[in-house]
Amino acid sequence: MKQYSQMSAAELSALKQELEEAFLKHKEKGKKLNMTRGVPSDEQLSICNGILTCLSADDYKALNGTDCRNYGGIDGIPELKKIFADLLDLTPDEVIVGGNSSLALMFDNVAVNMTHGVRDGKPWQTQGQIKFLCPSPGYDRHFTICDYFHIDMIPVAIGNDGPDMDEIEKLVSSDPMIKGIWCVPKFSNPTGIVYCDKTVKRFANLKPAANDFRIYWDNAYAFHDLGNTNITIPNIIRLCEEAGNPNMVYQFASFSKVSFAGASVSCIASSKSNCEYIRKRLTVQTIGPDKLNQLRHARFFKDAAGVMAHMEKHADILRPKFKLVSDTLQSELGSLGIAEWTRPSGGYFVSFDSLDGCAKRIAALCTQAGVSLTPAGATFPKGNDPKDRNIRIAPTCPPLDELKEAMEIFCAAVKLASAERFLSEKQGNQSN
Amino acid sequence: MKQYSQMSAAELSALKQELEEAFLKHKEKGKKLNMTRGVPSDEQLSICNGILTCLSADDYKALNGTDCRNYGGIDGIPELKKIFADLLDLTPDEVIVGGNSSLALMFDNVAVNMTHGVRDGKPWQTQGQIKFLCPSPGYDRHFTICDYFHIDMIPVAIGNDGPDMDEIEKLVSSDPMIKGIWCVPKFSNPTGIVYCDKTVKRFANLKPAANDFRIYWDNAYAFHDLGNTNITIPNIIRLCEEAGNPNMVYQFASFSKVSFAGASVSCIASSKSNCEYIRKRLTVQTIGPDKLNQLRHARFFKDAAGVMAHMEKHADILRPKFKLVSDTLQSELGSLGIAEWTRPSGGYFVSFDSLDGCAKRIAALCTQAGVSLTPAGATFPKGNDPKDRNIRIAPTCPPLDELKEAMEIFCAAVKLASAERFLSEKQGNQSN
């Protein structure tokens, strides 16, 4: 098929009419297909149903004798701290296990740094207009936290090896109002890229102008390889230590996409000194995390190897879905010169770039045909994708047959929006 | 026995020696007895063990079809919202069910009011030095939250009908920097008193100088009667509505002392408008509460009546413990004129007042003999009991035999500290 950019106005006009008719047929089917968020499927949740029943009426004590039903224990039961520590190559005293939401750990961490400052720091809120660097496209919920606390967001480009480190080093070392950066280092949300070793090392060796600058290292997909690739990234906490920046990073991880998305366990990992500071706040904030749910997870997975074995089952379920997305995009759009997309080895998303100025139109068309996507622009701070081209495709939740339908509608929308775009350009040129 | 105040110096000196010898015997037993906090006993926890096993591998859907394993649902599953609403005589849309810690709900609420303000208000943090009223003796963890956020605490006396409302009305209506007050309206921590109807009405009819003044109504012991008394207090949310102050109160409740102290569910209840404002923040802060644990609670208790029936089992376990405390205090100290204490009809504590200036000494003596108490002074803001006389006795956790030993040691410590006190007064007078 001829690339759209090579077509005459007449050809584009005919194409557009053809695509409109095809799209109308999709609309008439009246589907309701949801690809808005990175949500595990019923099948993925069901391989964990053992967690629902793995405690018995007399099984409620942790290794250290703690009665998990009662009060006590602010930073997690020892067996689960060890599992997280082993998975992240840390020691248990560098890990605080919380409740079911790593997002809540991040929010709380930013909130307390606003009102109280980092350990030995001044409250961010009293220092004037602070800023975060936001590698983009990135995770919309990170940006929403910044937005909530009126933190200025500076987008930074992200490539195949991670964010633009030249830019980050320049900004961080020169501007003391830059207090943080959001990173999803492995299978980045949404591009799926993995930070290369050199990128991670450069992060650890940043020389921030602000001594209360912090890296929010959201390792959300740390164990979420699609194949048996077992891709590893360097240990940011060790590297920060070696670089003389031991307290510069907070790492987050979670079992939201390991066990149950809404009822799992999460952790924050950092230097012992940072952990001590966080624990002190936690004793004011809460009576402690739900230790019984921690115990369920420890019983079900047994150890870090148990988690990794379980993740292979997830990979088996997810691989065909990512393949379907990739195959459909390739067969439908591969030769048309109207889009680019990522082919991730793990994580939860495919990042799709349309022609500039088409993403919002594509999402609107999809909505008309019953396919809900993450709002176009959501992957950028303030929802503002300057090129209006990025769309996050979340293929995990729908069953394969629905995903197929959704991707066909999506591709039809991309083609129609692209034809409209080229045609309006040609017509614009003619009328000049 | 003669009252200590009637004794001569010689009599006191002999008494002191006798009490010291008795106390030494207690010390020599080398006991380790813990009455520091209001912690449920093993027996209380065990009557709930059904919660550990009440879900089966195919039981994870809420009434409205929500898969409780997955993401979604920010304010609680409908069946549990209804249980809390029924218990508190509210509608489900006035209730947000959270995780396992009502303390966390309170902390978060204060935190967000500091950084963002109440709905339609300015951030508390930008308004200068704000203040909270703290009926005292009160709950130490409330005071710790204020302390953490550098909120000035103004102690207000509390009597048998509730806090001193004349004082509260005067302060709240005249000082716009007073932004909040902590209340435990039923079986108040630690005195066990119940706010009378008139007190509750006066709260609802406050005319605060600050339009962003809020009542933190910590109804922690709402269902925690020791007998079948079923004591009720007026519905503060309705009364605030009627008084034209619909948004002035946040009510908190929890099943921490209904099911499992560390793994229960909690709620915040308020006007629909306040709930809407809170929900908006929650969508930024978290992926939602653990809905599976909410489902466990809904399955186990079934409805509000199920909760109330369960609370009678707790009462049966706790009644003998409170009776033992009351009987021991009466028989050991009743005739000596050296102490007063409360005889609560519910809740978790007995509040004990020694002679002025003796509480710290009593706690220190108890520690020497292996009995840990809540630190003397903890029931006052900043840990500062101006009369150094209040001690919170927490009788729920130890088994009856241990509680008996602990109370005997406690009474021995009270007697010794009191004799020391009178003797040093007499000697002081003599040397003047």
mmCIF file of N, CA and C in Angstrom, chain A residues 342-423:
data_model
loop_
_atom_site.group_PDB
_atom_site.id
_atom_site.type_symbol
_atom_site.label_atom_id
_atom_site.label_comp_id
_atom_site.label_asym_id
_atom_site.label_seq_id
_atom_site.Cartn_x
_atom_site.Cartn_y
_atom_site.Cartn_z
ATOM 1 N N THR A 342 6.046 1.080 20.334
ATOM 2 C CA THR A 342 7.092 0.315 21.019
ATOM 3 C C THR A 342 6.737 -1.170 21.038
ATOM 4 N N ARG A 343 7.758 -1.992 21.152
ATOM 5 C CA ARG A 343 7.597 -3.444 21.251
ATOM 6 C C ARG A 343 8.272 -3.907 22.542
ATOM 7 N N PRO A 344 7.631 -3.623 23.696
ATOM 8 C CA PRO A 344 8.293 -3.831 24.993
ATOM 9 C C PRO A 344 8.509 -5.296 25.345
ATOM 10 N N SER A 345 9.541 -5.535 26.138
ATOM 11 C CA SER A 345 9.818 -6.892 26.627
ATOM 12 C C SER A 345 9.168 -7.145 27.979
ATOM 13 N N GLY A 346 8.371 -6.193 28.444
ATOM 14 C CA GLY A 346 7.720 -6.370 29.734
ATOM 15 C C GLY A 346 6.866 -5.164 30.065
ATOM 16 N N GLY A 347 6.323 -5.167 31.254
ATOM 17 C CA GLY A 347 5.490 -4.057 31.676
ATOM 18 C C GLY A 347 4.054 -4.220 31.240
ATOM 19 N N TYR A 348 3.340 -3.122 31.154
ATOM 20 C CA TYR A 348 1.894 -3.194 30.947
ATOM 21 C C TYR A 348 1.389 -2.426 29.743
ATOM 22 N N PHE A 349 2.317 -1.786 29.006
ATOM 23 C CA PHE A 349 1.830 -0.870 27.983
ATOM 24 C C PHE A 349 2.599 -0.960 26.674
ATOM 25 N N VAL A 350 1.908 -0.529 25.619
ATOM 26 C CA VAL A 350 2.560 -0.219 24.354
ATOM 27 C C VAL A 350 2.352 1.274 24.153
ATOM 28 N N SER A 351 3.424 1.971 23.846
ATOM 29 C CA SER A 351 3.332 3.408 23.616
ATOM 30 C C SER A 351 3.237 3.633 22.117
ATOM 31 N N PHE A 352 2.248 4.380 21.732
ATOM 32 C CA PHE A 352 1.935 4.574 20.319
ATOM 33 C C PHE A 352 2.058 6.051 19.960
ATOM 34 N N ASP A 353 2.825 6.356 18.922
ATOM 35 C CA ASP A 353 2.921 7.733 18.435
ATOM 36 C C ASP A 353 2.297 7.821 17.056
ATOM 37 N N SER A 354 1.278 8.650 16.939
ATOM 38 C CA SER A 354 0.639 8.895 15.647
ATOM 39 C C SER A 354 1.388 10.022 14.938
ATOM 40 N N LEU A 355 0.869 10.422 13.804
ATOM 41 C CA LEU A 355 1.326 11.684 13.217
ATOM 42 C C LEU A 355 1.077 12.800 14.225
ATOM 43 N N ASP A 356 1.887 13.835 14.165
ATOM 44 C CA ASP A 356 1.665 14.958 15.068
ATOM 45 C C ASP A 356 0.243 15.488 14.900
ATOM 46 N N GLY A 357 -0.360 15.809 16.028
ATOM 47 C CA GLY A 357 -1.679 16.454 15.979
ATOM 48 C C GLY A 357 -2.831 15.495 15.776
ATOM 49 N N CYS A 358 -2.592 14.194 15.912
ATOM 50 C CA CYS A 358 -3.676 13.235 15.639
ATOM 51 C C CYS A 358 -4.175 12.466 16.860
ATOM 52 N N ALA A 359 -3.444 12.508 17.981
ATOM 53 C CA ALA A 359 -3.775 11.607 19.097
ATOM 54 C C ALA A 359 -5.168 11.877 19.656
ATOM 55 N N LYS A 360 -5.490 13.131 19.857
ATOM 56 C CA LYS A 360 -6.811 13.460 20.437
ATOM 57 C C LYS A 360 -7.924 13.007 19.500
ATOM 58 N N ARG A 361 -7.713 13.213 18.196
ATOM 59 C CA ARG A 361 -8.718 12.810 17.216
ATOM 60 C C ARG A 361 -8.889 11.281 17.213
ATOM 61 N N ILE A 362 -7.788 10.564 17.320
ATOM 62 C CA ILE A 362 -7.858 9.095 17.343
ATOM 63 C C ILE A 362 -8.646 8.618 18.568
ATOM 64 N N ALA A 363 -8.327 9.219 19.716
ATOM 65 C CA ALA A 363 -9.019 8.819 20.944
ATOM 66 C C ALA A 363 -10.500 9.126 20.841
ATOM 67 N N ALA A 364 -10.832 10.281 20.235
ATOM 68 C CA ALA A 364 -12.246 10.650 20.101
ATOM 69 C C ALA A 364 -12.972 9.666 19.186
ATOM 70 N N LEU A 365 -12.319 9.302 18.073
ATOM 71 C CA LEU A 365 -12.918 8.317 17.171
ATOM 72 C C LEU A 365 -13.136 6.991 17.894
ATOM 73 N N CYS A 366 -12.127 6.573 18.647
ATOM 74 C CA CYS A 366 -12.253 5.306 19.383
ATOM 75 C C CYS A 366 -13.445 5.365 20.333
ATOM 76 N N THR A 367 -13.588 6.476 21.019
ATOM 77 C CA THR A 367 -14.721 6.620 21.937
ATOM 78 C C THR A 367 -16.039 6.454 21.185
ATOM 79 N N GLN A 368 -16.112 7.101 20.008
ATOM 80 C CA GLN A 368 -17.346 6.969 19.208
ATOM 81 C C GLN A 368 -17.654 5.515 18.886
ATOM 82 N N ALA A 369 -16.615 4.719 18.710
ATOM 83 C CA ALA A 369 -16.819 3.318 18.342
ATOM 84 C C ALA A 369 -16.778 2.394 19.557
ATOM 85 N N GLY A 370 -16.833 2.974 20.765
ATOM 86 C CA GLY A 370 -16.964 2.159 21.967
ATOM 87 C C GLY A 370 -15.670 1.650 22.561
ATOM 88 N N VAL A 371 -14.524 2.168 22.107
ATOM 89 C CA VAL A 371 -13.245 1.752 22.698
ATOM 90 C C VAL A 371 -12.714 2.889 23.578
ATOM 91 N N SER A 372 -12.614 2.641 24.887
ATOM 92 C CA SER A 372 -12.069 3.657 25.792
ATOM 93 C C SER A 372 -10.561 3.494 25.895
ATOM 94 N N LEU A 373 -9.867 4.585 25.681
ATOM 95 C CA LEU A 373 -8.409 4.604 25.837
ATOM 96 C C LEU A 373 -8.040 5.547 26.975
ATOM 97 N N THR A 374 -6.798 5.432 27.507
ATOM 98 C CA THR A 374 -6.265 6.475 28.368
ATOM 99 C C THR A 374 -6.374 7.789 27.602
ATOM 100 N N PRO A 375 -6.916 8.859 28.197
ATOM 101 C CA PRO A 375 -7.060 10.099 27.432
ATOM 102 C C PRO A 375 -5.751 10.503 26.755
ATOM 103 N N ALA A 376 -5.859 10.902 25.489
ATOM 104 C CA ALA A 376 -4.669 11.373 24.776
ATOM 105 C C ALA A 376 -4.086 12.550 25.545
ATOM 106 N N GLY A 377 -2.783 12.578 25.696
ATOM 107 C CA GLY A 377 -2.134 13.655 26.449
ATOM 108 C C GLY A 377 -1.838 13.285 27.884
ATOM 109 N N ALA A 378 -2.552 12.281 28.415
ATOM 110 C CA ALA A 378 -2.402 11.937 29.834
ATOM 111 C C ALA A 378 -0.979 11.533 30.194
ATOM 112 N N THR A 379 -0.215 11.119 29.214
ATOM 113 C CA THR A 379 1.143 10.679 29.497
ATOM 114 C C THR A 379 2.124 11.845 29.615
ATOM 115 N N PHE A 380 1.600 13.072 29.508
ATOM 116 C CA PHE A 380 2.437 14.258 29.681
ATOM 117 C C PHE A 380 1.933 15.104 30.854
ATOM 118 N N PRO A 381 2.846 15.852 31.505
ATOM 119 C CA PRO A 381 2.418 16.733 32.593
ATOM 120 C C PRO A 381 1.252 17.616 32.172
ATOM 121 N N LYS A 382 0.288 17.773 33.079
ATOM 122 C CA LYS A 382 -0.898 18.600 32.844
ATOM 123 C C LYS A 382 -1.716 18.110 31.651
ATOM 124 N N GLY A 383 -1.473 16.874 31.212
ATOM 125 C CA GLY A 383 -2.226 16.327 30.079
ATOM 126 C C GLY A 383 -1.895 17.002 28.766
ATOM 127 N N ASN A 384 -0.747 17.653 28.712
ATOM 128 C CA ASN A 384 -0.397 18.459 27.551
ATOM 129 C C ASN A 384 0.720 17.822 26.733
ATOM 130 N N ASP A 385 0.338 17.012 25.769
ATOM 131 C CA ASP A 385 1.302 16.415 24.846
ATOM 132 C C ASP A 385 1.573 17.449 23.753
ATOM 133 N N PRO A 386 2.743 18.085 23.747
ATOM 134 C CA PRO A 386 2.953 19.226 22.838
ATOM 135 C C PRO A 386 2.787 18.829 21.370
ATOM 136 N N LYS A 387 3.047 17.565 21.044
ATOM 137 C CA LYS A 387 2.891 17.140 19.649
ATOM 138 C C LYS A 387 1.563 16.423 19.411
ATOM 139 N N ASP A 388 0.767 16.286 20.467
ATOM 140 C CA ASP A 388 -0.524 15.589 20.352
ATOM 141 C C ASP A 388 -0.385 14.312 19.525
ATOM 142 N N ARG A 389 0.508 13.438 19.964
ATOM 143 C CA ARG A 389 0.697 12.227 19.166
ATOM 144 C C ARG A 389 0.761 10.943 20.000
ATOM 145 N N ASN A 390 0.952 11.065 21.354
ATOM 146 C CA ASN A 390 1.177 9.849 22.132
ATOM 147 C C ASN A 390 -0.117 9.256 22.692
ATOM 148 N N ILE A 391 -0.241 7.965 22.512
ATOM 149 C CA ILE A 391 -1.370 7.231 23.082
ATOM 150 C C ILE A 391 -0.818 5.998 23.780
ATOM 151 N N ARG A 392 -1.318 5.767 25.009
ATOM 152 C CA ARG A 392 -0.888 4.592 25.751
ATOM 153 C C ARG A 392 -1.882 3.467 25.507
ATOM 154 N N ILE A 393 -1.391 2.373 24.948
ATOM 155 C CA ILE A 393 -2.260 1.208 24.721
ATOM 156 C C ILE A 393 -2.070 0.229 25.880
ATOM 157 N N ALA A 394 -3.161 -0.128 26.519
ATOM 158 C CA ALA A 394 -3.119 -1.003 27.694
ATOM 159 C C ALA A 394 -3.807 -2.318 27.351
ATOM 160 N N PRO A 395 -3.030 -3.308 26.908
ATOM 161 C CA PRO A 395 -3.655 -4.519 26.356
ATOM 162 C C PRO A 395 -3.933 -5.624 27.364
ATOM 163 N N THR A 396 -3.668 -5.396 28.660
ATOM 164 C CA THR A 396 -3.666 -6.536 29.583
ATOM 165 C C THR A 396 -5.049 -7.031 29.973
ATOM 166 N N CYS A 397 -6.004 -6.120 30.098
ATOM 167 C CA CYS A 397 -7.284 -6.515 30.698
ATOM 168 C C CYS A 397 -8.239 -7.262 29.775
ATOM 169 N N PRO A 398 -8.472 -6.786 28.553
ATOM 170 C CA PRO A 398 -9.492 -7.458 27.740
ATOM 171 C C PRO A 398 -9.074 -8.879 27.360
ATOM 172 N N PRO A 399 -10.029 -9.767 27.249
ATOM 173 C CA PRO A 399 -9.722 -11.093 26.696
ATOM 174 C C PRO A 399 -9.230 -10.931 25.255
ATOM 175 N N LEU A 400 -8.564 -11.948 24.737
ATOM 176 C CA LEU A 400 -7.922 -11.842 23.416
ATOM 177 C C LEU A 400 -8.893 -11.430 22.311
ATOM 178 N N ASP A 401 -10.090 -12.018 22.310
ATOM 179 C CA ASP A 401 -11.025 -11.702 21.215
ATOM 180 C C ASP A 401 -11.453 -10.232 21.263
ATOM 181 N N GLU A 402 -11.680 -9.725 22.490
ATOM 182 C CA GLU A 402 -12.055 -8.318 22.621
ATOM 183 C C GLU A 402 -10.888 -7.399 22.274
ATOM 184 N N LEU A 403 -9.707 -7.818 22.684
ATOM 185 C CA LEU A 403 -8.518 -7.019 22.376
ATOM 186 C C LEU A 403 -8.353 -6.907 20.858
ATOM 187 N N LYS A 404 -8.625 -8.032 20.161
ATOM 188 C CA LYS A 404 -8.518 -8.030 18.708
ATOM 189 C C LYS A 404 -9.481 -7.002 18.118
ATOM 190 N N GLU A 405 -10.711 -7.045 18.552
ATOM 191 C CA GLU A 405 -11.702 -6.072 18.072
ATOM 192 C C GLU A 405 -11.272 -4.640 18.385
ATOM 193 N N ALA A 406 -10.802 -4.451 19.622
ATOM 194 C CA ALA A 406 -10.412 -3.101 20.038
ATOM 195 C C ALA A 406 -9.253 -2.591 19.183
ATOM 196 N N MET A 407 -8.292 -3.465 18.899
ATOM 197 C CA MET A 407 -7.133 -3.036 18.110
ATOM 198 C C MET A 407 -7.530 -2.759 16.657
ATOM 199 N N GLU A 408 -8.476 -3.519 16.145
ATOM 200 C CA GLU A 408 -8.946 -3.256 14.782
ATOM 201 C C GLU A 408 -9.623 -1.887 14.705
ATOM 202 N N ILE A 409 -10.445 -1.604 15.698
ATOM 203 C CA ILE A 409 -11.101 -0.286 15.748
ATOM 204 C C ILE A 409 -10.037 0.808 15.892
ATOM 205 N N PHE A 410 -9.072 0.555 16.795
ATOM 206 C CA PHE A 410 -8.006 1.538 17.011
ATOM 207 C C PHE A 410 -7.274 1.837 15.701
ATOM 208 N N CYS A 411 -6.899 0.777 14.985
ATOM 209 C CA CYS A 411 -6.156 0.975 13.731
ATOM 210 C C CYS A 411 -7.018 1.702 12.694
ATOM 211 N N ALA A 412 -8.289 1.379 12.653
ATOM 212 C CA ALA A 412 -9.199 2.071 11.730
ATOM 213 C C ALA A 412 -9.258 3.558 12.075
ATOM 214 N N ALA A 413 -9.264 3.848 13.362
ATOM 215 C CA ALA A 413 -9.300 5.250 13.809
ATOM 216 C C ALA A 413 -8.002 5.960 13.437
ATOM 217 N N VAL A 414 -6.875 5.254 13.608
ATOM 218 C CA VAL A 414 -5.582 5.859 13.270
ATOM 219 C C VAL A 414 -5.534 6.186 11.773
ATOM 220 N N LYS A 415 -5.975 5.248 10.968
ATOM 221 C CA LYS A 415 -5.932 5.461 9.520
ATOM 222 C C LYS A 415 -6.825 6.633 9.120
ATOM 223 N N LEU A 416 -8.032 6.657 9.668
ATOM 224 C CA LEU A 416 -8.965 7.723 9.311
ATOM 225 C C LEU A 416 -8.416 9.086 9.756
ATOM 226 N N ALA A 417 -7.948 9.165 10.987
ATOM 227 C CA ALA A 417 -7.416 10.443 11.492
ATOM 228 C C ALA A 417 -6.216 10.891 10.667
ATOM 229 N N SER A 418 -5.394 9.936 10.252
ATOM 230 C CA SER A 418 -4.195 10.278 9.469
ATOM 231 C C SER A 418 -4.580 10.765 8.072
ATOM 232 N N ALA A 419 -5.542 10.090 7.463
ATOM 233 C CA ALA A 419 -6.000 10.522 6.141
ATOM 234 C C ALA A 419 -6.598 11.922 6.226
ATOM 235 N N GLU A 420 -7.404 12.138 7.231
ATOM 236 C CA GLU A 420 -7.984 13.483 7.454
ATOM 237 C C GLU A 420 -6.873 14.520 7.552
ATOM 238 N N ARG A 421 -5.847 14.148 8.305
ATOM 239 C CA ARG A 421 -4.733 15.054 8.564
ATOM 240 C C ARG A 421 -4.007 15.435 7.266
ATOM 241 N N PHE A 422 -3.642 14.414 6.483
ATOM 242 C CA PHE A 422 -2.918 14.684 5.232
ATOM 243 C C PHE A 422 -3.792 15.462 4.257
ATOM 244 N N LEU A 423 -5.069 15.075 4.202
ATOM 245 C CA LEU A 423 -5.971 15.742 3.273
ATOM 246 C C LEU A 423 -6.109 17.221 3.639
#
